[in-house]
mmCIF file of C-alpha atoms in Angstrom:
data_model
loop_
_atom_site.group_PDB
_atom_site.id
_atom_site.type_symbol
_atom_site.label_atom_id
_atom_site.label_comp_id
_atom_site.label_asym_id
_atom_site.label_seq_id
_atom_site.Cartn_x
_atom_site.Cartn_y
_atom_site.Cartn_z
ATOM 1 C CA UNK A 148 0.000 0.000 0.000
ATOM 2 C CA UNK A 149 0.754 3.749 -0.369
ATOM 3 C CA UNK A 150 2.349 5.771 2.713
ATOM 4 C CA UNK A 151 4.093 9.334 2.709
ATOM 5 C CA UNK A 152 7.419 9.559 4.481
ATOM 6 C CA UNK A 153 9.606 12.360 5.288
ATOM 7 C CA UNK A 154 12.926 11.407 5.513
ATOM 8 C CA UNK A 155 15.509 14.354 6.194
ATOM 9 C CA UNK A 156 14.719 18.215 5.865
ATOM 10 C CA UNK A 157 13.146 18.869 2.697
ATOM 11 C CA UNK A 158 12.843 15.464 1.619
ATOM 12 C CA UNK A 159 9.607 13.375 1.393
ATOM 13 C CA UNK A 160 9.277 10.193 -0.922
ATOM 14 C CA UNK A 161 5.828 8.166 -1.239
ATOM 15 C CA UNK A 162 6.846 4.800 -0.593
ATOM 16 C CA UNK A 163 4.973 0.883 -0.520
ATOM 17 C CA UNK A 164 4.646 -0.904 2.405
ATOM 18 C CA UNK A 165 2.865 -3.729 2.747
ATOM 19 C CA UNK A 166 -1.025 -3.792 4.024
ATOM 20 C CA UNK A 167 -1.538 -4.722 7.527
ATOM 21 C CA UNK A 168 -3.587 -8.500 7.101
ATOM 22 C CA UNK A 169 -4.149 -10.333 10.766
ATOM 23 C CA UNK A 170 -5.352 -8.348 13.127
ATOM 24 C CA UNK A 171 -4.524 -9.298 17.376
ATOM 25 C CA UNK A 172 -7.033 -9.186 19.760
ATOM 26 C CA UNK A 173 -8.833 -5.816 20.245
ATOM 27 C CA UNK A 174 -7.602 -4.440 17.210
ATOM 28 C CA UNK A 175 -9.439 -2.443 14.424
ATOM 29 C CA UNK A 176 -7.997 -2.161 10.605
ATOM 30 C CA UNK A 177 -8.955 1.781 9.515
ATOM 31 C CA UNK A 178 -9.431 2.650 5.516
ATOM 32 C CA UNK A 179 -7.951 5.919 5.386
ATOM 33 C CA UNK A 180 -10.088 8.633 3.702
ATOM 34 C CA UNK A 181 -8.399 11.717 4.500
ATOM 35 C CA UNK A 182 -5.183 12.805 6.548
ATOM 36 C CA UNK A 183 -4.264 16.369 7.814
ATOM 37 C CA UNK A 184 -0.842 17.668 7.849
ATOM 38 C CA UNK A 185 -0.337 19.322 10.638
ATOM 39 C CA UNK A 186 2.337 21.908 12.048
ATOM 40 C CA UNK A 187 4.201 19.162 13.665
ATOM 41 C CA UNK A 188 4.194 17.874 10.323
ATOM 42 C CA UNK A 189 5.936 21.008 8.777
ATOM 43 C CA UNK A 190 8.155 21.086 11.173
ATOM 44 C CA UNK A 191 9.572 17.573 10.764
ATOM 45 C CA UNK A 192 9.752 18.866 7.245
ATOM 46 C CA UNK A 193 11.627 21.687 8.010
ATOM 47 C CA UNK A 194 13.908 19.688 10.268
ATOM 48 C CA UNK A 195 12.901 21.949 13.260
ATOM 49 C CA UNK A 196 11.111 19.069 15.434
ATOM 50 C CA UNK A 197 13.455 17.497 17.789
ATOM 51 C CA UNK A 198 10.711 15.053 19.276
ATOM 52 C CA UNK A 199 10.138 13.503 15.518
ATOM 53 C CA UNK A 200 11.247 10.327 14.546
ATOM 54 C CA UNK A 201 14.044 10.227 11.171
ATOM 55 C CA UNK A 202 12.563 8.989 8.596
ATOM 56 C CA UNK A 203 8.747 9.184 9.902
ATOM 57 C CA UNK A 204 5.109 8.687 7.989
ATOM 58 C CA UNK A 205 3.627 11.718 9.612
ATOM 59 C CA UNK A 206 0.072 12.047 10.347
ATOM 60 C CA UNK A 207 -2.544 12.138 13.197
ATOM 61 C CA UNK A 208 -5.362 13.711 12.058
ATOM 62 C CA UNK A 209 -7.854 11.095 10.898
ATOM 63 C CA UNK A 210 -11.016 10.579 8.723
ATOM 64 C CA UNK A 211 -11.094 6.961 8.076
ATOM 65 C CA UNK A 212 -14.041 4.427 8.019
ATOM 66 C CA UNK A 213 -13.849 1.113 9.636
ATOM 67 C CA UNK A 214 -12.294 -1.983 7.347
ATOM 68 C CA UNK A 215 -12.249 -5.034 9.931
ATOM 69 C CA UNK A 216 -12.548 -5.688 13.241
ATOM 70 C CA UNK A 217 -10.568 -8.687 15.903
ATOM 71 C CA UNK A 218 -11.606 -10.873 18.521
ATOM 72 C CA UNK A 219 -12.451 -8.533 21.248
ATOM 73 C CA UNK A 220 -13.698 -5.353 20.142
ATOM 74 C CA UNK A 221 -17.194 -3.959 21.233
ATOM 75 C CA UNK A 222 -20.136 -4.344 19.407
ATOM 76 C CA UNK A 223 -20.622 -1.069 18.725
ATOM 77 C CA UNK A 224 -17.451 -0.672 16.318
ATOM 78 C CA UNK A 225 -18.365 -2.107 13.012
ATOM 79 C CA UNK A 226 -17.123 -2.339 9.504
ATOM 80 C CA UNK A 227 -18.387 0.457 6.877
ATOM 81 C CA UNK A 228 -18.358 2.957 10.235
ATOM 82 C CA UNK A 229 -17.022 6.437 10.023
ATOM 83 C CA UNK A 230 -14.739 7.422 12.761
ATOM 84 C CA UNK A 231 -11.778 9.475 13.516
ATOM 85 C CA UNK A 232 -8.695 8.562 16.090
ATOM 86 C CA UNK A 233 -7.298 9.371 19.506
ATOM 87 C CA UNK A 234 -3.604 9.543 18.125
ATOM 88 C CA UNK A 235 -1.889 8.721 21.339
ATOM 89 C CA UNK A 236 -0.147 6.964 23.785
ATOM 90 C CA UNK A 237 -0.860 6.240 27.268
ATOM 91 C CA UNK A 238 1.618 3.906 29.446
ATOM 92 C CA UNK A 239 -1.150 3.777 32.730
ATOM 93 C CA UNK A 240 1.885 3.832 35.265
ATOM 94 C CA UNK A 241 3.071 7.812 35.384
ATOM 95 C CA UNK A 242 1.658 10.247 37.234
ATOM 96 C CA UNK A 243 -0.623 11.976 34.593
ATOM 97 C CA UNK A 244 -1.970 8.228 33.594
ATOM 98 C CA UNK A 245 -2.962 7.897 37.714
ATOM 99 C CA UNK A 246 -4.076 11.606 38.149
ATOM 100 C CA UNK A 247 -6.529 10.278 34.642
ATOM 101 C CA UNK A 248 -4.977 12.724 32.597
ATOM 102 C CA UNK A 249 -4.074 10.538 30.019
ATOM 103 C CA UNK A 250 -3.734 13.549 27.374
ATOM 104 C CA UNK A 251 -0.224 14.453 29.184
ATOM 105 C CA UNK A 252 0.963 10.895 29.260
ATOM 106 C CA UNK A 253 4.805 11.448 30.352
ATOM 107 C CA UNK A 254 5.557 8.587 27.880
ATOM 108 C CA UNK A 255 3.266 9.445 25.346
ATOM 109 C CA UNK A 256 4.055 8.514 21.332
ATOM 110 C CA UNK A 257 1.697 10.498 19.185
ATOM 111 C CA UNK A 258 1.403 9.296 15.243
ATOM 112 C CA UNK A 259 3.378 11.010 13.250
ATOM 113 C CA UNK A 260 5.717 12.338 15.675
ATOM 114 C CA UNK A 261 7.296 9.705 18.226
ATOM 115 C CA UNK A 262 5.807 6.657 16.134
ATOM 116 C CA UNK A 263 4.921 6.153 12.355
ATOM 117 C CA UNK A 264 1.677 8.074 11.249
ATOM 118 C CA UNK A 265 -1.426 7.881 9.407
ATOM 119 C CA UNK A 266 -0.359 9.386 6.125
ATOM 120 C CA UNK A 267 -0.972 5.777 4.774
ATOM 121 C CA UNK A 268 -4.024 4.046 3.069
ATOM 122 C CA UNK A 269 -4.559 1.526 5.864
ATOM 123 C CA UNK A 270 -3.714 1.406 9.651
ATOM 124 C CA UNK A 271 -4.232 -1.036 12.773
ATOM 125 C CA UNK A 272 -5.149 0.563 16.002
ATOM 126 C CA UNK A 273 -6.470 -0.592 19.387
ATOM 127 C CA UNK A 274 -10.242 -0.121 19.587
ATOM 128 C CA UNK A 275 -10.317 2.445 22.410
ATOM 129 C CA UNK A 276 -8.289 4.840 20.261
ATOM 130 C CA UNK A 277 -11.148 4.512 17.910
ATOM 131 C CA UNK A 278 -13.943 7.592 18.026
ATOM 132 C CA UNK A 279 -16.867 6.536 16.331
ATOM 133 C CA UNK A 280 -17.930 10.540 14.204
ATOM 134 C CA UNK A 281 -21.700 9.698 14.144
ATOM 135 C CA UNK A 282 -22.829 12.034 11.047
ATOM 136 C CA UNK A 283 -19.557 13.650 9.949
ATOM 137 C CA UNK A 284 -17.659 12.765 6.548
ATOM 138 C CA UNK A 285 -14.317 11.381 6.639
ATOM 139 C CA UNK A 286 -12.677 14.673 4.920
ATOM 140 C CA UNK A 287 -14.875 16.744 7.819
ATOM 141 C CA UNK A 288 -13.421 13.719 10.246
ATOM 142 C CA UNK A 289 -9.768 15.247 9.686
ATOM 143 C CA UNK A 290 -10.344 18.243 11.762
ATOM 144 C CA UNK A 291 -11.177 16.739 14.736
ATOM 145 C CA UNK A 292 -8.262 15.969 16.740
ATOM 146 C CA UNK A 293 -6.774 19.479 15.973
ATOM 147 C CA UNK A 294 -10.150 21.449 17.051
ATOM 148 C CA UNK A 295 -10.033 19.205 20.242
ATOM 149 C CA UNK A 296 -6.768 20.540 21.350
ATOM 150 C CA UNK A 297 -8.189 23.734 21.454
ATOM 151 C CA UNK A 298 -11.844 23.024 23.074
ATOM 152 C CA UNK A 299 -9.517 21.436 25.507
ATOM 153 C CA UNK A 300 -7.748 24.380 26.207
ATOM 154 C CA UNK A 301 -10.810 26.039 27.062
ATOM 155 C CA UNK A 302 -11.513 23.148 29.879
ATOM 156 C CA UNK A 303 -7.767 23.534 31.288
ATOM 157 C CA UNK A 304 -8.760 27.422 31.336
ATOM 158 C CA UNK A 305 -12.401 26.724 33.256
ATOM 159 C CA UNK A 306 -13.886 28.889 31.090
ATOM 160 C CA UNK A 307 -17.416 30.395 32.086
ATOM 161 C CA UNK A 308 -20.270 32.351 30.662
ATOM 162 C CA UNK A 309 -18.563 36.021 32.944
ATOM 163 C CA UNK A 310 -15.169 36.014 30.983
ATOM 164 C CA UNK A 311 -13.641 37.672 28.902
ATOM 165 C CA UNK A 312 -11.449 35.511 26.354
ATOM 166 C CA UNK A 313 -8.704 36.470 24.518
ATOM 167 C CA UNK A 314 -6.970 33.687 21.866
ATOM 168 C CA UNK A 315 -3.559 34.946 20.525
ATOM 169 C CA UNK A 316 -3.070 32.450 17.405
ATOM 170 C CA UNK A 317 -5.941 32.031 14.914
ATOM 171 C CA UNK A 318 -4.763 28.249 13.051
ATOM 172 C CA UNK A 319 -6.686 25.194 14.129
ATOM 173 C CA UNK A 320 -5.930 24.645 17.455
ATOM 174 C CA UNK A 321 -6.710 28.471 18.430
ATOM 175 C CA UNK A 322 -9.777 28.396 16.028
ATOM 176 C CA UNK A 323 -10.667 25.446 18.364
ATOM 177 C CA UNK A 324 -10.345 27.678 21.669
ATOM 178 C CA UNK A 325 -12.671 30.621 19.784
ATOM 179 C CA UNK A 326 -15.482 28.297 18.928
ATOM 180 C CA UNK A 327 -15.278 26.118 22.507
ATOM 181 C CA UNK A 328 -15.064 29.763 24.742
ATOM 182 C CA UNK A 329 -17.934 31.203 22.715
ATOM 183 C CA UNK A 330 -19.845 27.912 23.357
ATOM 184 C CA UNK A 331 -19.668 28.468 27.122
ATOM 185 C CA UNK A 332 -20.708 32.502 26.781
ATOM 186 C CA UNK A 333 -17.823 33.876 26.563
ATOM 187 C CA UNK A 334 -16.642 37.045 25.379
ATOM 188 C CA UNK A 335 -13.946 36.320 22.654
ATOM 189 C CA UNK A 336 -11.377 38.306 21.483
ATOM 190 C CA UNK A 337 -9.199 36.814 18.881
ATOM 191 C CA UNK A 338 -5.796 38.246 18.271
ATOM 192 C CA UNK A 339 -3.671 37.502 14.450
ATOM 193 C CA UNK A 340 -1.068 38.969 11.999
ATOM 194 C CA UNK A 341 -3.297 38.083 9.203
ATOM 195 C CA UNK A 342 -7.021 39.769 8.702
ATOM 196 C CA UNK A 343 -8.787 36.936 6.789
ATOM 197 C CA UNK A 344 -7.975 34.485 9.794
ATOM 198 C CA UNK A 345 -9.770 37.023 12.318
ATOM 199 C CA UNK A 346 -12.460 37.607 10.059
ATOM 200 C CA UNK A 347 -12.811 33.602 9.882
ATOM 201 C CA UNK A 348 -12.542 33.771 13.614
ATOM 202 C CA UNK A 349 -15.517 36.618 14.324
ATOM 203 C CA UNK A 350 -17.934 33.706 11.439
ATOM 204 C CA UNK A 351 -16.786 30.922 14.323
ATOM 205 C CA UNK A 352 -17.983 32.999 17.674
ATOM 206 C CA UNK A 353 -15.463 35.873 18.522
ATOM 207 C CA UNK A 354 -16.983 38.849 19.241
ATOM 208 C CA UNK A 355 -13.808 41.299 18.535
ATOM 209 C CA UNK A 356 -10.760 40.892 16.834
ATOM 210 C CA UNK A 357 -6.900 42.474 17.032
ATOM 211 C CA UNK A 358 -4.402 42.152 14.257
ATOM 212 C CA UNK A 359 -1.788 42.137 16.493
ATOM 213 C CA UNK A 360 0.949 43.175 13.432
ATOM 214 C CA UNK A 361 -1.034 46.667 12.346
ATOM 215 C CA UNK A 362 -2.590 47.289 16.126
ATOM 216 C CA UNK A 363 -1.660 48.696 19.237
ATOM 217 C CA UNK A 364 -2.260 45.373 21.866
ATOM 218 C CA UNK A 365 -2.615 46.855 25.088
ATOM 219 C CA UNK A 366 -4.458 49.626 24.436
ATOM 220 C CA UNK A 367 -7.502 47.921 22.096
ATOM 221 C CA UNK A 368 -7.807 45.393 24.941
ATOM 222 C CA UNK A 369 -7.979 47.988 27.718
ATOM 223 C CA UNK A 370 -10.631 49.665 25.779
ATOM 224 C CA UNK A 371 -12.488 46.125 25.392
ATOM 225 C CA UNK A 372 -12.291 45.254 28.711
ATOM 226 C CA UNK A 373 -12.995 48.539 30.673
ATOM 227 C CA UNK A 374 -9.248 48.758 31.504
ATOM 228 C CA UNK A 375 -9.337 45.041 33.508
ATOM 229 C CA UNK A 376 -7.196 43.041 30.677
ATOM 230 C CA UNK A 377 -9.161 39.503 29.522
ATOM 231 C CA UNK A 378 -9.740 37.043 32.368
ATOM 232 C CA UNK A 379 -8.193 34.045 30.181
ATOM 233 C CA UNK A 380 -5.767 34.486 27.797
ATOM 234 C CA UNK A 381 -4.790 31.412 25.717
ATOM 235 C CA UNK A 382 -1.811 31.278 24.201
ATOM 236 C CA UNK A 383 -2.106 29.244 20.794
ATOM 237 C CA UNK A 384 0.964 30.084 18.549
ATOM 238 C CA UNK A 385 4.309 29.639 20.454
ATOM 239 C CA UNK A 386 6.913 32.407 19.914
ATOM 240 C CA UNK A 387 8.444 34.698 23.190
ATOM 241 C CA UNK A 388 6.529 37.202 22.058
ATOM 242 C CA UNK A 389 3.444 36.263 21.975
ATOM 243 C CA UNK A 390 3.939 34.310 25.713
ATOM 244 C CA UNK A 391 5.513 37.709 26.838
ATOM 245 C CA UNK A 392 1.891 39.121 25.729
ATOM 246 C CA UNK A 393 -0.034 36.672 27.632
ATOM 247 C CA UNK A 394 1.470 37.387 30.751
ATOM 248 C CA UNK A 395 1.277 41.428 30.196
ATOM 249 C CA UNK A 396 -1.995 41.623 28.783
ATOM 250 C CA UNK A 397 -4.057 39.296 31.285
ATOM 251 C CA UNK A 398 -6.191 40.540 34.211
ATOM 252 C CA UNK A 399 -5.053 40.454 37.599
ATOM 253 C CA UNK A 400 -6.262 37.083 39.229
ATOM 254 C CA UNK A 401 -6.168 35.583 35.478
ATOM 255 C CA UNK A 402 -5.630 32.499 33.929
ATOM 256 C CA UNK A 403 -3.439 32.264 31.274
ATOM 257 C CA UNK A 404 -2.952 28.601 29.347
ATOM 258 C CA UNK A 405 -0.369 28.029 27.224
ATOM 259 C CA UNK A 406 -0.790 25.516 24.330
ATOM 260 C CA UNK A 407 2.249 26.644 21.714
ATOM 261 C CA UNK A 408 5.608 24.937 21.984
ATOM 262 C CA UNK A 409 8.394 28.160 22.011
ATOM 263 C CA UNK A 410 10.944 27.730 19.456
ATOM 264 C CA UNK A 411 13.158 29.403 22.247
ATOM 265 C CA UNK A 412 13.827 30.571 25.415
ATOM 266 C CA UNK A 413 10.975 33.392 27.062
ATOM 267 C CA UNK A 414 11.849 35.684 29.866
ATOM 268 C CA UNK A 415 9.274 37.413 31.654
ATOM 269 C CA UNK A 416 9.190 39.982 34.115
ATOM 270 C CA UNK A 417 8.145 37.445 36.946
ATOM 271 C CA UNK A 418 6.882 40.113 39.371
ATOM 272 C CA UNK A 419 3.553 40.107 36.991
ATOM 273 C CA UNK A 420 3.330 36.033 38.457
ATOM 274 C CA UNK A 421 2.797 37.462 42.007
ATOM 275 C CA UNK A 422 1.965 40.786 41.714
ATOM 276 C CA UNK A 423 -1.275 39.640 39.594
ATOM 277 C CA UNK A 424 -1.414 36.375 41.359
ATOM 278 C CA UNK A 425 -1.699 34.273 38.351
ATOM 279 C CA UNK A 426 -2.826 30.986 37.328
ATOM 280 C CA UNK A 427 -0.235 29.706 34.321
ATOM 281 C CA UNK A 428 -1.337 26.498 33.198
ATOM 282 C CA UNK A 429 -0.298 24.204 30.280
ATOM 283 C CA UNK A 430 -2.627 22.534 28.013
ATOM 284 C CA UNK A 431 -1.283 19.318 25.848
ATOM 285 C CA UNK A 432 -2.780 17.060 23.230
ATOM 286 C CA UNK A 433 -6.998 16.289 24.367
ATOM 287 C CA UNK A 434 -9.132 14.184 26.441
ATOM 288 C CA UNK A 435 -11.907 11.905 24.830
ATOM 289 C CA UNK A 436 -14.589 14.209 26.020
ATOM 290 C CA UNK A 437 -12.724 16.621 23.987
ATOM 291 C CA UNK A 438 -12.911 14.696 20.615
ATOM 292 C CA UNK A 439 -16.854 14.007 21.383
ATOM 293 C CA UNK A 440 -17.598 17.564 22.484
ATOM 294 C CA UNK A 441 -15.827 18.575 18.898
ATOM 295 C CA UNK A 442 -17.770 15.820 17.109
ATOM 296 C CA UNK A 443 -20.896 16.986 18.607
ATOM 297 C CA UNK A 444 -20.217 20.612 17.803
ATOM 298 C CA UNK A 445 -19.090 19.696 13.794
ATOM 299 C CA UNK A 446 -22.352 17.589 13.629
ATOM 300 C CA UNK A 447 -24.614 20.733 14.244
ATOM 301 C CA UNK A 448 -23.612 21.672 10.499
ATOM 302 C CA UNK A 449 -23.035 25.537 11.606
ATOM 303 C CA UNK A 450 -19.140 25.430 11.335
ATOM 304 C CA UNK A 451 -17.841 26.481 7.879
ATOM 305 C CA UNK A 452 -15.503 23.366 7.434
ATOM 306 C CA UNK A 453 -14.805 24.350 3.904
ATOM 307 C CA UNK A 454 -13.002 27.565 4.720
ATOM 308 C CA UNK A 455 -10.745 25.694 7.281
ATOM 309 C CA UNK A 456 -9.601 23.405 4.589
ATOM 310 C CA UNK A 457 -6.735 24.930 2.513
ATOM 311 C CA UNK A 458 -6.270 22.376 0.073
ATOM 312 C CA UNK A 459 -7.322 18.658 -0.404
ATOM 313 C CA UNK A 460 -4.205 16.884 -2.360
ATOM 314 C CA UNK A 461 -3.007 13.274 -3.468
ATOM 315 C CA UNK A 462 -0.442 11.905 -2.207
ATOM 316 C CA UNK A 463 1.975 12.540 -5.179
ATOM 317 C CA UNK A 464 1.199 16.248 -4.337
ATOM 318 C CA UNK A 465 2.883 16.139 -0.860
ATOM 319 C CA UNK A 466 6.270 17.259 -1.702
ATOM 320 C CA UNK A 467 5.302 20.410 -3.633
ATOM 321 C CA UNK A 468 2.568 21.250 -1.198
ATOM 322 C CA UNK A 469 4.961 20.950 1.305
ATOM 323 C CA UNK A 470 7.960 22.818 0.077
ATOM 324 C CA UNK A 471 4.806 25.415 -0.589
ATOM 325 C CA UNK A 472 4.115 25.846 2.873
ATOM 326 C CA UNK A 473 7.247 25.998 3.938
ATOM 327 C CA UNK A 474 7.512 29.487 2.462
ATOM 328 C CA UNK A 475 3.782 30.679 3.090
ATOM 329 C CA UNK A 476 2.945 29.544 7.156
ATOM 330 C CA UNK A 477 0.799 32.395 7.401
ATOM 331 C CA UNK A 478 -1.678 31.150 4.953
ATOM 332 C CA UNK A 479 -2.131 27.531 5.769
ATOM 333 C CA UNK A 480 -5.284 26.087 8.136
ATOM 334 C CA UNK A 481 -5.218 22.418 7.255
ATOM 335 C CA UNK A 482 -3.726 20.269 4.189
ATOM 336 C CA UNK A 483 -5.453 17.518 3.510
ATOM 337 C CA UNK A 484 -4.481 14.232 1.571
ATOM 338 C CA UNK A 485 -6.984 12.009 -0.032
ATOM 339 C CA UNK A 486 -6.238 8.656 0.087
ATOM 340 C CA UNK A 487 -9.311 7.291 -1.501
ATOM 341 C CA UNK A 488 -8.600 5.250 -4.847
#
């Protein structure tokens, strides 16, 4: 079978591997539909993610349909079923796995990163990393996992209907944390370089937006918040800058949760920690309830899924799309590669 694998920076080859064919105990064979690259994905391109395996078939963003089932699996999981994944890891022994917070496994492998990815036309899994999608499509399917880091964001963040909310990073996962904070009542303010992500983000429930390139920050929050900062500030892009602005721009007594990886080191001006008395908090990967809240909020029918979708490509495409993106990040929400004959 077909499978996309990037082997050093710049490089990617499609290469055959053969077709899983007996499946263990508890195990499910997916039919890949559709596969989102992701920015892990570009970075691994770009040789800038450490955490990657070399060579790796990237991919954890799923719309699949069920193929087969083993001995073992529920009743409920059946062949011809559309579902998406939970793409990782959980070893059940480290502190996270016995607080329940499986999501920040301290051994986890996510697909496409520590372990070999989706970006295939067939893959084995154990059932319970199987999400049924109820009425979504497999290309719809493929935004699931990244929305779901977001909405889970929100739930590290204890968002309520008397915040303020401001979302600094307008891709996926912080398009994700605008639709989830809206959903509890929110007010949202999203915060970009680029206008036609904002405007996408005031469509998907923010109520003000702040191009954070052609705007002065501090003072169009101050006059959106009666001079109190945002309650929550989530921080969905990664770069010092934007963490610096987190910190600075927050209420006192806020919560500020930090999703984006820094590329480097941040220094803050700590006295902000006490002197506001804040609550930092990270947020990694997503929780089941996450992928079903997202599920139940794409089956609704109101979110405009076609707008979040870039491009839809073959597999031969991958290399060109890639080295593409490489040189417009701005522009990119999700890339996704049909694997359907």
């Amino acid at each position: 079978m077909k499978a996309i694998q990037i082997t050093h920076q710049q490089e990617l080859n499609i290469i055959e591997i053969e077709k899983p064919q007996a499946l263990g105990q508890g195990e499910i064979l997916l039919k890949l539909h559709y596969v989102g690259f992701c920015g892990s994905d570009i970075n691994t391109f770009m040789g800038r993610n450490t955490m990657a395996l070399n060579p790796v078939i990237p991919g954890h963003e799923v719309g699949a349909t069920i193929e087969a089932v083993g001995e073992g699996v529920p009743e409920g999981l059946k062949p011809g079923m559309v579902v998406t994944c939970n793409p990782y890891t959980n070893c059940g022994k480290c502190a996270s796995c016995r607080n329940q917070r499986v999501n920040a496994c301290q051994h986890n492998e996510t697909l496409g990163v520590q372990r070999n990815g989706a970006m295939k036309e067939y893959i084995v899994l154990p059932w319970e990393k199987v999400i049924p999608a109820g009425l979504l499509t497999p290309k719809v399917c493929a935004l699931v996992e990244p929305m779901s880091v977001g909405f889970h964001a929100v739930s590290r963040a204890q968002v309520t209907d008397i915040d303020v909310v401001l979302v600094i990073g307008c891709g996926m996962v912080g398009m994700g944390a605008v639709v989830r904070s809206a959903m509890r009542g929110a007010t949202v303010v999203a915060a970009d370089i680029d206008d036609e992500k904002l405007a996408l983000a005031k469509k998907m429930g923010a109520s003000y937006t702040i191009n954070t390139k052609t705007e002065d920050v501090h003072q169009r929050i101050l006059e959106m918040t009666s001079g109190f900062g945002p309650d929550v500030v989530i921080e969905a892009v990664g770069s010092t800058p934007t963490y610096q602005m987190a910190v600075d721009e927050v209420a006192f007594t806020g919560r500020v949760v930090c999703i984006g990886y820094a590329k480097a080191e941040v220094s803050f001006q700590t006295k902000y920690f006490v002197q506001k008395e804040l609550d930092i908090r990270g947020s990694r990967n997503a929780q089941p309830s996450d992928f079903r809240a997202v599920i139940h909020y794409l089956e609704r029918g109101t979110c405009p899924t076609d707008a979040l979708i870039t491009k839809v490509i073959k597999p031969e495409e991958a290399l060109d799309t890639m080295r593409w993106w490489s040189q417009n990040p701005g522009k990119v929400f999700r890339i996704l590669v049909d694997f359907n004959s």
